[in-house]
XYZ file of N, CA and C in Angstrom:
264
model
N 123.104 73.569 89.368
C 123.331 74.768 88.523
C 121.940 75.685 88.669
N 120.821 74.942 88.658
C 119.543 75.735 88.611
C 119.294 75.908 89.923
N 119.489 75.375 90.901
C 119.401 75.812 92.752
C 120.002 77.018 92.815
N 121.480 77.016 92.190
C 122.434 78.348 92.654
C 121.711 79.469 92.148
N 121.263 79.009 90.714
C 120.371 80.240 90.161
C 119.095 80.721 90.860
N 118.625 79.705 91.313
C 117.000 79.955 92.154
C 117.450 80.614 93.496
N 118.660 80.600 94.128
C 119.097 81.210 95.254
C 119.382 82.243 95.271
N 120.135 82.557 94.098
C 121.021 83.932 93.786
C 119.356 84.822 93.752
N 118.543 84.341 92.802
C 117.169 85.119 92.624
C 116.505 85.121 93.484
N 116.289 84.463 94.651
C 115.762 84.660 95.827
C 116.447 85.601 96.840
N 117.787 85.454 97.079
C 118.497 86.258 97.862
C 118.270 87.936 97.191
N 117.916 88.447 96.029
C 117.983 89.607 95.583
C 116.670 90.123 95.427
N 115.348 89.633 96.004
C 114.614 89.915 96.033
C 114.293 91.142 97.044
N 113.752 91.757 97.011
C 113.385 92.883 97.995
C 112.469 92.187 98.890
N 112.796 91.871 100.251
C 111.757 91.676 101.533
C 111.027 92.873 101.938
N 109.690 92.403 102.214
C 108.854 93.668 102.798
C 109.598 93.928 104.483
N 108.973 94.875 104.397
C 109.487 95.543 105.952
C 108.243 96.064 106.645
N 108.018 95.880 108.108
C 106.886 96.094 108.875
C 107.607 96.582 110.160
N 107.165 97.434 110.488
C 107.416 98.644 111.370
C 106.500 98.310 112.927
N 107.073 98.156 113.627
C 106.307 97.995 115.148
C 106.734 99.273 116.069
N 105.524 99.442 116.404
C 105.740 100.254 117.690
C 105.293 100.157 118.841
N 105.777 99.886 119.965
C 105.396 99.516 121.263
C 105.497 100.446 122.061
N 104.138 100.714 122.861
C 104.312 101.874 123.854
C 104.776 101.604 125.407
N 106.197 101.349 125.093
C 107.288 100.912 126.381
C 108.475 101.338 126.259
N 109.004 101.979 127.266
C 110.202 102.461 126.960
C 111.486 101.338 127.505
N 110.517 99.992 127.943
C 111.560 98.980 129.055
C 112.256 98.500 127.844
N 113.647 98.416 128.033
C 114.484 97.825 127.519
C 114.362 96.289 127.081
N 114.149 95.997 128.853
C 113.908 94.242 128.710
C 112.767 93.743 128.028
N 111.736 94.349 128.188
C 110.765 94.077 127.418
C 110.503 94.294 125.780
N 111.128 95.227 125.185
C 111.598 95.369 123.608
C 112.553 94.075 123.188
N 113.804 93.822 124.133
C 114.813 92.999 123.571
C 113.851 91.662 123.659
N 112.938 91.394 125.003
C 112.178 90.313 124.560
C 111.699 89.736 123.567
N 110.683 91.006 123.006
C 110.025 90.856 121.636
C 110.718 90.790 120.779
N 111.860 91.276 120.412
C 112.568 91.132 119.246
C 113.181 89.590 119.249
N 113.899 89.511 120.570
C 114.330 87.606 120.367
C 113.580 86.920 119.921
N 112.062 87.043 120.265
C 111.018 86.161 119.976
C 110.667 85.980 118.520
N 110.731 87.326 118.316
C 110.152 87.522 116.200
C 111.312 86.815 116.065
N 112.819 86.840 116.270
C 113.601 86.362 115.446
C 113.914 84.659 115.800
N 113.820 84.431 116.731
C 113.967 82.921 117.214
C 112.755 82.019 116.698
N 111.532 82.749 116.496
C 110.222 82.099 115.352
C 110.210 82.224 114.583
N 111.343 82.647 113.791
C 111.841 82.675 112.159
C 110.841 83.731 111.851
N 110.098 84.390 112.435
C 109.113 85.300 111.808
C 109.804 86.237 110.852
N 110.892 86.820 111.263
C 111.396 88.167 110.743
C 113.028 88.329 111.500
N 113.905 89.143 110.578
C 115.046 89.914 110.997
C 114.489 91.147 111.801
N 115.188 91.796 112.438
C 115.302 92.723 113.194
C 116.087 94.025 112.481
N 115.675 95.262 111.513
C 116.755 95.713 111.146
C 116.898 97.047 111.597
N 116.102 97.909 111.944
C 116.421 98.946 113.120
C 115.832 99.179 114.158
N 116.133 100.007 115.021
C 115.450 100.499 115.921
C 115.258 102.305 116.454
N 114.306 102.394 116.903
C 114.118 103.914 117.269
C 113.533 103.823 118.610
N 113.568 105.057 119.068
C 112.973 105.337 120.530
C 112.533 106.938 120.272
N 111.178 106.985 121.199
C 110.776 108.213 121.491
C 110.311 108.518 122.897
N 109.843 109.355 123.384
C 108.968 109.667 124.508
C 107.904 108.611 124.729
N 107.850 107.459 125.651
C 107.172 106.771 125.530
C 106.998 105.232 124.709
N 107.635 105.573 123.408
C 107.580 104.447 122.999
C 108.792 103.955 122.138
N 108.939 102.632 121.791
C 110.055 102.113 121.047
C 109.349 101.631 119.801
N 110.162 101.897 118.548
C 109.747 101.413 117.401
C 110.883 100.576 116.639
N 110.650 99.426 115.654
C 111.911 99.114 115.205
C 111.334 98.304 114.063
N 112.079 97.942 113.059
C 111.387 97.284 111.769
C 112.104 96.090 111.839
N 111.144 95.277 111.434
C 111.506 93.756 110.610
C 111.632 93.525 109.586
N 112.465 92.820 108.935
C 112.189 92.195 107.488
C 111.592 90.992 107.266
N 110.767 90.759 106.562
C 110.055 89.651 106.878
C 109.777 89.215 104.767
N 109.446 87.880 104.933
C 109.254 87.327 103.788
C 107.739 87.596 103.235
N 106.873 87.561 104.261
C 105.798 87.710 103.814
C 104.764 88.755 104.647
N 104.364 89.498 104.596
C 103.507 90.166 105.573
C 102.401 89.739 105.733
N 101.512 88.765 104.992
C 100.378 88.268 105.142
C 100.533 87.051 106.132
N 101.806 86.433 106.435
C 102.022 85.642 107.106
C 102.524 86.266 108.611
N 103.856 87.080 108.333
C 104.230 87.647 109.391
C 103.401 88.364 110.650
N 102.420 89.455 109.772
C 102.069 90.447 110.774
C 101.321 89.768 111.905
N 100.316 88.679 111.559
C 99.511 87.986 112.754
C 100.436 87.290 113.747
N 101.607 87.129 113.040
C 102.428 86.350 113.948
C 103.475 87.360 115.218
N 103.444 88.208 114.698
C 103.989 89.640 115.128
C 102.792 90.078 116.319
N 101.824 90.425 115.837
C 100.771 90.684 116.801
C 100.748 89.369 117.942
N 100.815 88.401 117.779
C 100.526 87.237 118.827
C 101.372 87.438 119.612
N 103.071 87.745 119.339
C 104.232 87.980 120.530
C 103.966 89.457 121.152
N 103.398 90.134 120.489
C 103.173 92.006 121.048
C 102.172 91.422 122.014
N 100.952 90.444 121.803
C 100.000 90.191 122.400
C 100.213 89.589 123.953
N 101.295 88.556 123.886
C 101.647 87.466 124.596
C 102.600 88.611 125.765
N 103.044 89.378 125.057
C 103.899 90.317 126.031
C 103.316 91.494 126.768
N 101.800 91.698 126.048
C 101.004 92.510 127.390
C 101.349 93.909 127.182
N 101.919 94.370 125.623
C 101.957 95.742 125.444
C 101.137 96.295 124.527
N 101.021 97.750 124.932
C 100.039 98.530 123.828
C 101.053 98.412 122.433
N 100.235 98.463 121.152
C 101.420 98.497 120.067
C 100.799 98.632 118.669
N 101.326 98.741 117.635
C 100.709 99.196 116.404
C 102.099 98.492 115.517
N 101.344 98.069 114.417
C 101.971 97.324 113.684
C 101.758 97.528 112.068
N 102.423 98.158 110.853
C 102.159 98.480 110.187
C 103.208 98.245 108.698
N 102.885 98.035 107.622
C 103.740 97.682 106.437
C 104.512 99.011 106.201
N 105.888 98.902 106.136
C 106.798 100.045 105.784
C 106.354 100.680 104.067
N 106.228 101.746 103.910
C 106.285 102.175 102.777
C 107.474 102.322 102.186
C-alpha cells in the first residue's frame, strides 16, 4: 500500500522542462538528438517547434541539474550549435 501511495505522489509531481534550441533545420540531426535523449533516459520529448535556421524542442526531465549536462553532451557529440535553458 505504501508503495502505491509513493508511486502516485511521484507521478503527480510536476517535472521540470528544458528547452533545447539547435541551429539546424536538418530533420535527421534533430531526430537523432531526440532519440539519444530518450534512449539514454535523460528525459522525454514533449513538444517541437521550428523557425528559420533553428529547431526547438522541450524535454521533460526529473532533475535539471542532472539532465542539462547530459543533454549538452549529446548536443556536443552531434556537432550542432545550441542553447539549453530551463523552461519558465
